[in-house]
Amino acid sequence: MSKQAVFQDVISDYSFVLSFVCKILTMNTVPDTRYVFVTGGVASSLGKGIISASLAKLLQARGYSVTIQKLDPYLNIDPGTLNPYEHGECYVTEDGAETDLDLGHYERFLNVPTSQANNVTTGRIYQSVINKERRGDYLGKTVQIVPHITDEIKRRIKLLGSKNRFDVVITEIGGTVGDIESLPYIEAVRQLKWEMGSRTVVIHLTLVPYLAASGELKTKPTQHSVKALLEEGVQPDILVLRTEMDLASDIRKKVALFCNVDSKAVIQSIDVKSIYEVPVKMQEEGLDHIVLEKLKLPIGKAPELKEWKAFLNKLHTAKKTVKIALVGKYVELPDAYKSIVEALIHAATYNDHKVEIESVQSEHLTKENVAEKLKGAQGILVAPGFGHRGFDGKLVAVNFARQNNIPFFGICLGMQCAVIEFARNVLNLENANSKEMDHTTLYPVIDLMEDQKNITDKGGTMRLGSYDCSIKKGSIAYEAYNTENIKERHRHRYEFNSEYLAEYEKNGMISTGTNPDTDLVEIVEIPKHKWFVGVQFHPEYNSTVLNPHPLFMSFIKAAISIKFDK
């Protein structure tokens, strides 16, 4: 064979191999990001965030890279200045954004951190458009809702997918269809559906109420909700129906007929005991299969969700209970401490226990009633917060935990309360306080951070986001994390006053975690106590279903060991 013939054979073989490799590399890739929009109708608080997170979990389990973003229709720039009674917990991302609490659900389900790009508010949209107008970017044109506001909404939606190369971006639109505030977002979705075609899917979540008096499930509210969406130019592709009872096939067919939706795309979301059951229920209903089919993406084999189901099995089969007192001033509203509650559930489950959370209103807690209010608590967690209301009650709770050797966990302000209580009752520094509560105190054991002293604006100006912390070996924190270097998220303006540190450590409360750059005290412990830890950061934000937070795991384990005489 000639050299030329040999060379041609080599080239031919090389081309074949290269072609084969390219096919393998591109087999599971997606040329264009797909977008799923989740809207809600009939009533608020139906669980769009949980449905979004559940779908994302299922798609992720199938091998797709997925993220979720929340579009909130209020005019605040972010929820950082909102009262928890108005909006529930303010969730903080690693990059320091104060966001909607649904981002916590996204992270807990996906086990992937979110960022400020995952939460957009109307306030942020308008701020961006007005800033562009002031710079002259619109070249003298009249700035209007359409196209300028809707264009900015579309830009924010598409930015997340193009910037991070996600296969699927799920966008949850806050509010309810028909709300004036949501109209620009629905219009943006209408335009995107027209522009992207099969790369988009709209899921509409509604309620099918059960009327006990007549013994009927009523579909009319759903029909009216879809009609309102159609009037705004958007035809839903999939309907997810929240219900207390199983929906018979005839009801699904009726809804499909009157709402112009395939009958197989009418999905029921029946009430369940735990939000973590929803992904399994949605898989049983075939939600992920239908979404992939409509997006023209490879469906493949259904995921087994082994780890997820193992967690659910432990959650449902735990026979023993551990009782934790959650002390705070917003305990009447469960969503105010949502991440803490979920972190406690994660930790208790992995410790083979159910957690019984006793919500204790700190505003009503006194020295006289504390023993009764905290009776039977195997662990006491003092929650974060701001302001004077309920502050004295938190100090009472700290004192009760310390004096009675009950496992204590203080988070953010809870940690600061521990420091103040110790100063008053152990160091004998009369009326020691935080400058937040009393700017004239003679003993400011908690002081305003140096870089906060010239700040006057309240929104987005705290110490926010993830920071390094170095942990001392031999401490409770070190035993929990099993490492000397960690990163945790912060949201505060005040800090431990290190001028008093030597006196604290001489009397039994020590610093076991500090920021390596600023020497800020991040963790305090009382070694002689059974389990007494205060942290300036928010560990609850880093607890997920498949990765419970180590400090919560350690706290629950200590609480389980507490036994009371019956």
Coordinates of C-alpha atoms in Angstrom, one line a residue:
M1 CA 0.0 0.0 0.0
S2 CA 1.3 3.4 -0.9
K3 CA 2.1 6.1 1.7
Q4 CA -0.7 8.2 0.2
A5 CA -3.2 5.4 0.6
V6 CA -2.1 4.8 4.2
F7 CA -2.4 8.5 4.9
Q8 CA -5.9 8.6 3.5
D9 CA -6.9 5.6 5.7
V10 CA -5.5 7.3 8.8
I11 CA -7.4 10.5 7.9
S12 CA -10.6 8.5 7.3
D13 CA -10.3 6.7 10.6
Y14 CA -9.5 10.0 12.4
S15 CA -12.5 11.7 10.9
F16 CA -14.7 8.8 11.9
V17 CA -13.4 8.9 15.5
L18 CA -13.7 12.7 15.7
S19 CA -17.3 12.5 14.3
F20 CA -18.2 9.8 16.9
V21 CA -16.7 11.8 19.8
C22 CA -18.6 14.9 18.7
K23 CA -21.8 12.9 18.6
I24 CA -21.2 11.6 22.1
L25 CA -20.3 15.0 23.4
T26 CA -23.4 16.6 21.9
M27 CA -25.8 13.8 22.6
N28 CA -26.9 15.2 26.0
T29 CA -26.4 18.8 25.4
V30 CA -29.1 21.4 24.7
P31 CA -28.4 24.0 22.1
D32 CA -30.8 26.6 23.5
T33 CA -32.0 27.2 27.1
R34 CA -35.7 26.3 27.6
Y35 CA -37.9 28.4 29.8
V36 CA -40.8 27.2 32.0
F37 CA -43.1 29.9 33.5
V38 CA -45.2 29.1 36.6
T39 CA -48.2 31.3 37.2
G40 CA -51.0 31.1 39.8
G41 CA -54.7 31.7 39.9
V42 CA -57.8 31.6 42.1
A43 CA -55.9 32.2 45.4
S44 CA -52.5 33.1 46.7
S45 CA -50.2 30.8 48.7
L46 CA -51.1 27.7 46.6
G47 CA -47.4 26.6 46.5
K48 CA -46.0 27.9 43.2
G49 CA -42.6 27.9 44.8
I50 CA -42.9 24.2 45.9
I51 CA -44.2 23.1 42.5
S52 CA -41.4 25.0 40.8
A53 CA -38.8 23.5 43.1
S54 CA -40.3 20.0 42.7
L55 CA -40.2 20.2 38.9
A56 CA -36.6 21.5 39.0
K57 CA -35.6 18.6 41.3
L58 CA -37.1 16.1 38.8
L59 CA -35.4 17.6 35.8
Q60 CA -32.1 17.8 37.7
A61 CA -32.4 14.1 38.6
R62 CA -32.8 13.4 34.9
G63 CA -29.4 15.1 34.2
Y64 CA -30.5 18.6 33.2
S65 CA -28.9 21.7 34.6
V66 CA -31.7 23.7 36.1
T67 CA -32.2 26.9 38.0
I68 CA -35.3 28.8 39.3
Q69 CA -36.0 32.5 39.5
K70 CA -38.7 34.4 41.3
L71 CA -40.3 37.5 39.8
D72 CA -42.0 39.5 42.6
P73 CA -44.6 42.1 41.7
Y74 CA -44.0 44.5 44.6
L75 CA -42.3 47.9 44.2
N76 CA -39.7 47.3 47.0
I77 CA -36.2 46.8 45.5
D78 CA -36.0 43.6 47.7
P79 CA -37.7 42.2 50.8
G80 CA -34.9 43.4 53.1
T81 CA -36.9 46.2 54.6
L82 CA -40.2 44.4 54.7
N83 CA -41.7 43.3 58.0
P84 CA -41.8 39.5 58.2
Y85 CA -45.6 39.8 58.9
E86 CA -45.8 41.3 55.4
H87 CA -43.6 38.9 53.5
G88 CA -42.3 36.1 55.8
E89 CA -38.6 35.3 56.0
C90 CA -36.0 37.4 54.1
Y91 CA -33.6 34.8 52.6
V92 CA -30.0 35.8 51.9
T93 CA -27.9 34.4 49.0
E94 CA -24.2 33.7 49.1
D95 CA -23.5 36.8 47.0
G96 CA -25.3 39.0 49.5
A97 CA -28.8 39.5 48.0
E98 CA -31.8 39.8 50.3
T99 CA -34.4 37.8 48.5
D100 CA -37.8 36.1 48.6
L101 CA -38.1 33.1 50.9
D102 CA -39.0 30.8 47.9
L103 CA -35.2 30.9 47.1
G104 CA -34.7 28.9 50.2
H105 CA -37.0 26.2 48.9
Y106 CA -35.1 26.3 45.6
E107 CA -31.8 25.7 47.4
R108 CA -33.2 23.1 49.8
F109 CA -34.6 21.1 46.9
L110 CA -31.8 21.5 44.4
N111 CA -28.8 21.6 46.8
V112 CA -27.4 24.3 44.6
P113 CA -26.9 28.0 45.7
T114 CA -28.8 30.8 44.2
S115 CA -27.8 34.4 43.6
Q116 CA -29.2 37.9 43.3
A117 CA -30.1 37.1 39.7
N118 CA -32.6 34.5 40.9
N119 CA -34.9 37.1 42.4
V120 CA -36.2 40.1 40.5
T121 CA -38.8 42.6 41.9
T122 CA -40.8 45.2 40.1
G123 CA -38.9 47.8 42.1
R124 CA -35.7 46.6 40.6
I125 CA -37.1 46.5 37.1
Y126 CA -38.4 50.1 37.3
Q127 CA -35.2 51.3 39.0
S128 CA -33.2 49.9 36.1
V129 CA -35.5 51.4 33.4
I130 CA -35.5 54.9 35.1
N131 CA -31.7 54.8 35.5
K132 CA -31.4 54.1 31.7
E133 CA -33.9 57.0 31.0
R134 CA -31.8 59.4 33.1
R135 CA -28.7 58.4 31.2
G136 CA -30.4 59.1 27.9
D137 CA -30.2 55.4 26.8
Y138 CA -33.7 55.7 25.1
L139 CA -32.6 58.6 22.9
G140 CA -35.5 60.8 23.8
K141 CA -38.3 58.2 23.3
T142 CA -41.3 58.1 25.6
V143 CA -40.7 55.4 28.2
Q144 CA -43.6 53.1 28.6
I145 CA -44.7 49.8 30.3
V146 CA -44.6 48.2 26.8
P147 CA -42.0 47.9 25.5
H148 CA -39.5 49.3 28.0
I149 CA -40.6 47.6 31.2
T150 CA -41.5 44.4 29.5
D151 CA -38.2 44.4 27.6
E152 CA -36.3 44.8 30.9
I153 CA -38.3 41.9 32.4
K154 CA -37.5 39.7 29.4
R155 CA -33.9 40.7 29.6
R156 CA -33.7 39.6 33.2
I157 CA -35.5 36.3 32.5
K158 CA -33.1 35.4 29.6
L159 CA -30.0 36.7 31.3
L160 CA -30.0 33.9 33.9
G161 CA -30.1 31.2 31.2
S162 CA -27.6 32.7 28.8
K163 CA -25.1 33.8 31.5
N164 CA -24.9 30.4 33.2
R165 CA -25.8 28.1 30.3
F166 CA -28.6 26.3 32.1
D167 CA -30.6 23.8 30.1
V168 CA -33.9 24.9 31.8
V169 CA -34.8 28.1 33.6
I170 CA -38.0 27.9 35.7
T171 CA -39.5 31.3 36.3
E172 CA -42.1 31.6 39.1
I173 CA -44.2 34.7 38.8
G174 CA -45.4 36.0 42.1
G175 CA -49.0 37.1 42.8
T176 CA -52.2 35.9 41.2
V177 CA -53.3 36.2 37.6
G178 CA -55.6 39.3 37.4
D179 CA -53.5 41.3 39.9
I180 CA -52.7 44.7 38.4
E181 CA -49.1 44.3 39.7
S182 CA -48.5 41.1 37.7
L183 CA -49.8 42.4 34.3
P184 CA -46.3 43.4 33.0
Y185 CA -44.9 40.0 33.8
I186 CA -47.7 38.2 32.1
E187 CA -47.3 40.4 29.1
A188 CA -43.6 39.6 29.0
V189 CA -44.4 35.9 29.1
R190 CA -46.8 36.4 26.2
Q191 CA -44.1 38.0 24.2
L192 CA -41.5 35.3 25.1
K193 CA -43.9 32.5 24.1
W194 CA -44.4 34.2 20.7
E195 CA -40.6 34.8 20.3
M196 CA -39.4 31.4 21.5
G197 CA -42.2 29.0 20.5
S198 CA -41.5 25.4 21.7
R199 CA -38.7 26.6 23.9
T200 CA -41.3 27.8 26.4
V201 CA -43.9 26.1 28.6
V202 CA -46.5 27.8 30.8
I203 CA -47.7 26.0 33.9
H204 CA -50.7 27.5 35.6
L205 CA -51.4 26.5 39.2
T206 CA -55.0 26.9 40.5
L207 CA -57.3 25.6 43.2
V208 CA -60.1 23.1 42.9
P209 CA -62.0 23.6 46.1
Y210 CA -64.1 21.0 47.8
L211 CA -67.6 22.1 49.0
A212 CA -68.4 19.9 51.9
A213 CA -72.1 20.9 51.9
S214 CA -72.7 19.6 48.5
G215 CA -69.9 17.0 48.5
E216 CA -68.5 18.3 45.2
L217 CA -65.2 19.4 43.8
K218 CA -65.7 22.7 41.9
T219 CA -63.7 23.4 38.7
K220 CA -65.4 26.8 37.9
P221 CA -62.7 28.9 39.7
T222 CA -60.0 27.2 37.6
Q223 CA -62.0 27.9 34.4
H224 CA -62.3 31.6 35.3
S225 CA -58.6 31.8 36.2
V226 CA -57.5 30.3 32.9
K227 CA -60.0 32.7 31.1
A228 CA -58.3 35.6 32.9
L229 CA -54.9 34.3 31.7
L230 CA -56.3 33.9 28.1
E231 CA -57.6 37.5 28.2
E232 CA -54.0 38.6 28.8
G233 CA -52.9 36.6 25.7
V234 CA -51.3 33.5 27.4
Q235 CA -52.6 30.0 26.9
P236 CA -51.3 27.7 29.6
D237 CA -49.7 24.4 28.4
I238 CA -50.1 22.5 31.7
L239 CA -52.5 22.9 34.6
V240 CA -51.6 21.9 38.1
L241 CA -54.6 21.7 40.3
R242 CA -54.3 22.0 44.1
T243 CA -56.8 19.8 45.8
E244 CA -57.7 18.1 49.0
M245 CA -59.1 15.1 47.3
D246 CA -58.2 12.9 44.3
L247 CA -59.5 14.3 41.0
A248 CA -61.4 11.7 39.0
S249 CA -60.7 11.4 35.3
D250 CA -64.0 13.0 34.4
I251 CA -63.0 16.2 36.3
R252 CA -59.7 16.3 34.6
K253 CA -61.3 15.9 31.2
K254 CA -63.8 18.6 32.0
V255 CA -61.0 21.0 33.0
A256 CA -59.0 20.1 29.9
L257 CA -62.0 20.7 27.6
F258 CA -62.9 24.1 29.0
C259 CA -59.3 25.3 29.3
N260 CA -57.9 24.2 25.9
V261 CA -55.3 21.9 27.6
D262 CA -54.4 18.3 26.8
S263 CA -56.1 16.0 29.3
K264 CA -52.8 14.4 30.1
A265 CA -51.4 17.9 30.9
V266 CA -54.0 18.3 33.8
I267 CA -52.0 17.4 36.9
Q268 CA -53.3 17.1 40.4
S269 CA -51.3 18.4 43.4
I270 CA -53.0 16.8 46.4
D271 CA -52.3 18.0 49.9
V272 CA -49.5 16.1 51.6
K273 CA -48.0 16.0 55.1
S274 CA -44.6 17.3 54.0
I275 CA -43.5 19.6 51.2
Y276 CA -40.8 17.1 50.5
E277 CA -43.3 14.6 49.2
V278 CA -44.3 16.9 46.4
P279 CA -41.5 15.9 43.9
V280 CA -42.5 12.3 44.3
K281 CA -46.2 13.1 43.7
M282 CA -45.3 15.3 40.7
Q283 CA -43.2 12.4 39.3
E284 CA -46.2 10.0 39.8
E285 CA -48.3 12.5 37.9
G286 CA -45.8 12.7 35.1
L287 CA -45.2 16.5 35.3
D288 CA -41.5 16.3 34.4
H289 CA -42.3 13.9 31.5
I290 CA -44.9 16.3 30.0
V291 CA -42.7 19.3 30.4
L292 CA -39.8 17.7 28.6
E293 CA -42.2 16.4 25.9
K294 CA -43.6 19.9 25.3
L295 CA -40.1 21.4 25.3
K296 CA -39.0 18.8 22.8
L297 CA -36.2 17.6 25.0
P298 CA -35.0 14.0 25.5
I299 CA -37.0 12.3 28.2
G300 CA -34.9 9.3 29.0
K301 CA -35.4 7.0 32.0
A302 CA -37.4 8.2 35.0
P303 CA -35.0 8.9 37.9
E304 CA -35.3 6.7 41.0
L305 CA -34.8 9.5 43.6
K306 CA -33.2 7.0 46.0
E307 CA -31.7 9.5 48.4
W308 CA -34.7 11.7 48.4
K309 CA -37.0 8.8 49.1
A310 CA -34.7 7.5 51.8
F311 CA -35.0 10.9 53.5
L312 CA -38.8 10.7 53.2
N313 CA -38.8 7.2 54.7
K314 CA -36.8 8.4 57.7
L315 CA -39.1 11.4 58.0
H316 CA -42.2 9.3 58.1
T317 CA -41.0 6.3 60.1
A318 CA -39.3 8.1 63.0
K319 CA -40.9 6.9 66.2
K320 CA -39.3 9.2 68.7
T321 CA -39.7 13.0 69.1
V322 CA -37.4 15.7 70.2
K323 CA -39.0 19.0 71.5
I324 CA -37.3 22.3 70.6
A325 CA -38.5 25.7 71.9
L326 CA -38.2 28.3 69.1
V327 CA -38.1 31.7 70.9
G328 CA -38.8 34.7 68.7
K329 CA -41.1 37.7 68.2
Y330 CA -42.6 36.5 64.9
V331 CA -43.6 33.0 65.9
E332 CA -47.3 33.5 65.0
L333 CA -46.2 33.5 61.4
P334 CA -44.5 30.2 60.4
D335 CA -42.9 31.6 57.3
A336 CA -41.0 34.2 59.4
Y337 CA -38.5 31.5 60.5
K338 CA -39.0 29.1 57.6
S339 CA -35.3 28.2 57.0
I340 CA -34.8 27.5 60.7
V341 CA -37.9 25.3 60.9
E342 CA -36.8 23.3 57.8
A343 CA -33.2 23.0 59.2
L344 CA -34.6 21.6 62.4
I345 CA -36.7 19.1 60.4
H346 CA -33.6 18.0 58.3
A347 CA -31.4 17.5 61.4
A348 CA -34.1 15.7 63.4
T349 CA -34.8 13.4 60.5
Y350 CA -31.2 12.4 60.1
N351 CA -31.1 11.8 63.8
D352 CA -34.0 9.4 63.5
H353 CA -36.4 11.7 65.3
K354 CA -39.4 13.9 64.5
V355 CA -39.1 17.4 65.8
E356 CA -41.8 19.0 67.8
I357 CA -41.3 22.8 67.6
E358 CA -42.8 24.8 70.4
S359 CA -43.2 28.4 69.2
V360 CA -42.6 30.8 72.1
Q361 CA -43.5 34.4 71.8
S362 CA -40.5 36.2 73.3
E363 CA -42.6 39.4 73.9
H364 CA -44.6 37.4 76.5
L365 CA -41.7 35.6 78.2
T366 CA -40.8 36.7 81.7
K367 CA -38.7 35.4 84.6
E368 CA -42.0 34.5 86.3
N369 CA -43.4 32.3 83.5
V370 CA -40.3 31.1 81.7
A371 CA -40.2 27.7 83.5
E372 CA -43.8 27.0 82.5
K373 CA -43.4 28.3 78.9
L374 CA -40.2 26.3 78.3
K375 CA -41.3 23.2 80.2
G376 CA -40.2 20.0 78.5
A377 CA -38.0 21.7 75.9
Q378 CA -35.0 19.6 75.2
G379 CA -33.3 22.4 73.3
I380 CA -33.9 26.1 73.1
L381 CA -33.2 28.1 70.0
V382 CA -33.3 31.9 70.2
A383 CA -34.1 33.3 66.7
P384 CA -32.7 36.2 64.8
G385 CA -34.4 39.6 64.5
F386 CA -34.1 43.3 65.0
G387 CA -35.4 45.9 67.4
H388 CA -36.5 46.1 71.0
R389 CA -39.8 44.2 70.9
G390 CA -39.4 40.8 72.5
F391 CA -35.7 41.4 73.3
D392 CA -36.0 41.1 77.1
G393 CA -37.9 37.8 76.7
K394 CA -35.0 36.4 74.6
L395 CA -32.6 37.3 77.4
V396 CA -34.8 35.4 79.8
A397 CA -34.8 32.4 77.5
V398 CA -31.0 32.4 77.3
N399 CA -30.7 32.7 81.1
F400 CA -33.1 29.7 81.5
A401 CA -31.1 27.6 79.1
R402 CA -27.7 28.5 80.7
Q403 CA -28.8 28.0 84.3
N404 CA -30.6 24.7 83.6
N405 CA -27.9 23.2 81.3
I406 CA -30.4 22.8 78.4
P407 CA -28.8 22.8 74.9
F408 CA -28.9 26.4 73.6
F409 CA -28.6 27.6 70.0
G410 CA -28.5 31.4 69.4
I411 CA -28.6 32.7 65.8
C412 CA -27.6 36.3 64.9
L413 CA -29.5 38.4 67.5
G414 CA -29.9 35.1 69.5
M415 CA -26.1 35.0 69.8
Q416 CA -26.0 38.6 70.8
C417 CA -28.6 38.0 73.5
A418 CA -26.4 35.2 74.8
V419 CA -23.4 37.6 75.0
I420 CA -25.5 40.3 76.8
E421 CA -27.1 37.8 79.3
F422 CA -23.6 36.5 80.2
A423 CA -22.3 40.0 80.7
R424 CA -25.1 41.0 83.0
N425 CA -25.4 37.8 85.1
V426 CA -21.8 36.4 85.1
L427 CA -19.5 39.4 84.4
N428 CA -21.7 41.6 86.6
L429 CA -21.7 44.4 84.1
E430 CA -24.9 46.0 85.1
N431 CA -27.2 46.9 82.2
A432 CA -24.7 45.7 79.6
N433 CA -26.4 45.9 76.3
S434 CA -26.2 46.2 72.5
K435 CA -26.0 49.7 71.1
E436 CA -28.9 48.8 68.9
M437 CA -31.1 48.6 72.0
D438 CA -29.4 51.3 74.1
H439 CA -26.9 53.6 72.5
T440 CA -26.0 55.1 75.9
T441 CA -25.1 51.8 77.6
L442 CA -21.9 51.9 79.7
Y443 CA -21.0 48.4 78.6
P444 CA -21.6 48.0 74.9
V445 CA -20.7 44.3 74.6
I446 CA -22.4 44.4 71.2
D447 CA -21.5 47.4 69.1
L448 CA -22.2 48.8 65.7
M449 CA -19.7 47.5 63.1
E450 CA -17.1 50.0 62.1
D451 CA -18.0 50.0 58.4
Q452 CA -21.7 50.5 59.3
K453 CA -21.2 53.8 61.3
N454 CA -21.6 56.2 58.3
I455 CA -24.4 54.3 56.6
T456 CA -27.9 55.9 56.7
D457 CA -29.8 54.0 54.0
K458 CA -31.5 50.8 55.4
G459 CA -32.0 48.7 52.2
G460 CA -29.3 46.3 51.2
T461 CA -26.6 48.0 53.4
M462 CA -26.1 45.4 56.2
R463 CA -23.2 42.9 56.3
L464 CA -24.7 40.5 53.8
G465 CA -23.6 37.3 52.1
S466 CA -21.1 34.6 52.7
Y467 CA -17.9 35.2 54.7
D468 CA -15.0 33.0 55.9
C469 CA -14.8 31.8 59.5
S470 CA -11.9 30.0 61.2
I471 CA -12.8 27.5 63.9
K472 CA -10.8 26.5 67.0
K473 CA -10.1 22.8 67.3
G474 CA -11.7 21.0 70.2
S475 CA -14.8 23.3 70.1
I476 CA -18.4 22.1 69.6
A477 CA -18.3 23.9 66.3
Y478 CA -15.2 22.1 65.2
E479 CA -16.6 18.8 66.2
A480 CA -19.8 19.6 64.2
Y481 CA -18.1 20.9 61.0
N482 CA -15.0 18.7 61.2
T483 CA -12.9 21.4 59.7
E484 CA -11.2 24.6 60.7
N485 CA -12.4 26.7 57.8
I486 CA -16.0 27.4 56.8
K487 CA -18.1 29.9 55.0
E488 CA -21.5 31.0 56.2
R489 CA -24.0 33.7 55.3
H490 CA -24.6 36.9 57.3
R491 CA -27.2 39.6 57.7
H492 CA -26.4 42.1 60.5
R493 CA -25.0 45.5 61.5
Y494 CA -23.9 44.8 65.0
E495 CA -21.0 42.6 66.3
F496 CA -19.4 41.3 69.4
N497 CA -17.3 44.0 71.0
S498 CA -13.8 42.4 71.1
E499 CA -12.7 44.8 73.8
Y500 CA -14.5 42.6 76.3
L501 CA -13.3 39.3 74.9
A502 CA -10.6 38.6 77.4
E503 CA -13.0 39.1 80.3
Y504 CA -15.5 36.8 78.7
E505 CA -13.0 34.0 78.1
K506 CA -11.6 34.4 81.7
N507 CA -15.1 33.7 83.0
G508 CA -16.2 30.8 80.8
M509 CA -17.6 32.1 77.5
I510 CA -15.1 31.7 74.7
S511 CA -14.8 32.7 71.1
T512 CA -14.5 29.5 69.0
G513 CA -14.9 31.1 65.5
T514 CA -13.6 34.3 64.0
N515 CA -13.4 36.0 60.7
P516 CA -9.8 35.6 59.5
D517 CA -9.7 39.1 57.9
T518 CA -11.4 41.2 60.5
D519 CA -11.1 39.1 63.7
L520 CA -14.9 39.5 64.1
V521 CA -16.2 37.0 66.6
E522 CA -18.5 34.7 64.7
I523 CA -19.1 31.9 67.3
V524 CA -19.2 31.9 71.1
E525 CA -19.5 28.8 73.3
I526 CA -19.6 27.9 77.0
P527 CA -17.4 24.7 77.3
K528 CA -18.7 23.8 80.7
H529 CA -22.3 23.8 79.4
K530 CA -23.8 20.7 77.8
W531 CA -24.3 22.4 74.5
F532 CA -24.2 26.2 74.3
V533 CA -23.5 27.8 71.0
G534 CA -24.2 31.3 69.6
V535 CA -23.4 32.2 66.0
Q536 CA -23.4 35.6 64.4
F537 CA -24.2 34.1 61.0
H538 CA -27.3 32.3 59.7
P539 CA -26.5 28.5 59.3
E540 CA -30.1 27.7 58.5
Y541 CA -29.6 29.1 55.0
N542 CA -27.1 26.3 54.2
S543 CA -29.3 23.3 55.3
T544 CA -30.7 21.2 52.5
V545 CA -32.7 18.0 52.3
L546 CA -29.7 15.9 51.2
N547 CA -27.1 17.9 53.3
P548 CA -28.4 18.9 56.7
H549 CA -26.4 21.6 58.5
P550 CA -23.8 20.2 60.8
L551 CA -24.5 22.7 63.6
F552 CA -28.2 21.8 63.6
M553 CA -27.3 18.1 63.5
S554 CA -25.1 18.6 66.6
F555 CA -27.7 20.7 68.4
I556 CA -30.5 18.1 67.8
K557 CA -28.2 15.3 68.9
A558 CA -27.5 17.1 72.2
A559 CA -31.2 17.9 72.7
I560 CA -32.1 14.2 72.2
S561 CA -29.8 13.3 75.1
I562 CA -31.9 15.4 77.5
K563 CA -34.3 13.4 79.4
F564 CA -37.0 14.8 81.7
D565 CA -38.9 13.0 84.5
K566 CA -42.5 12.3 83.4

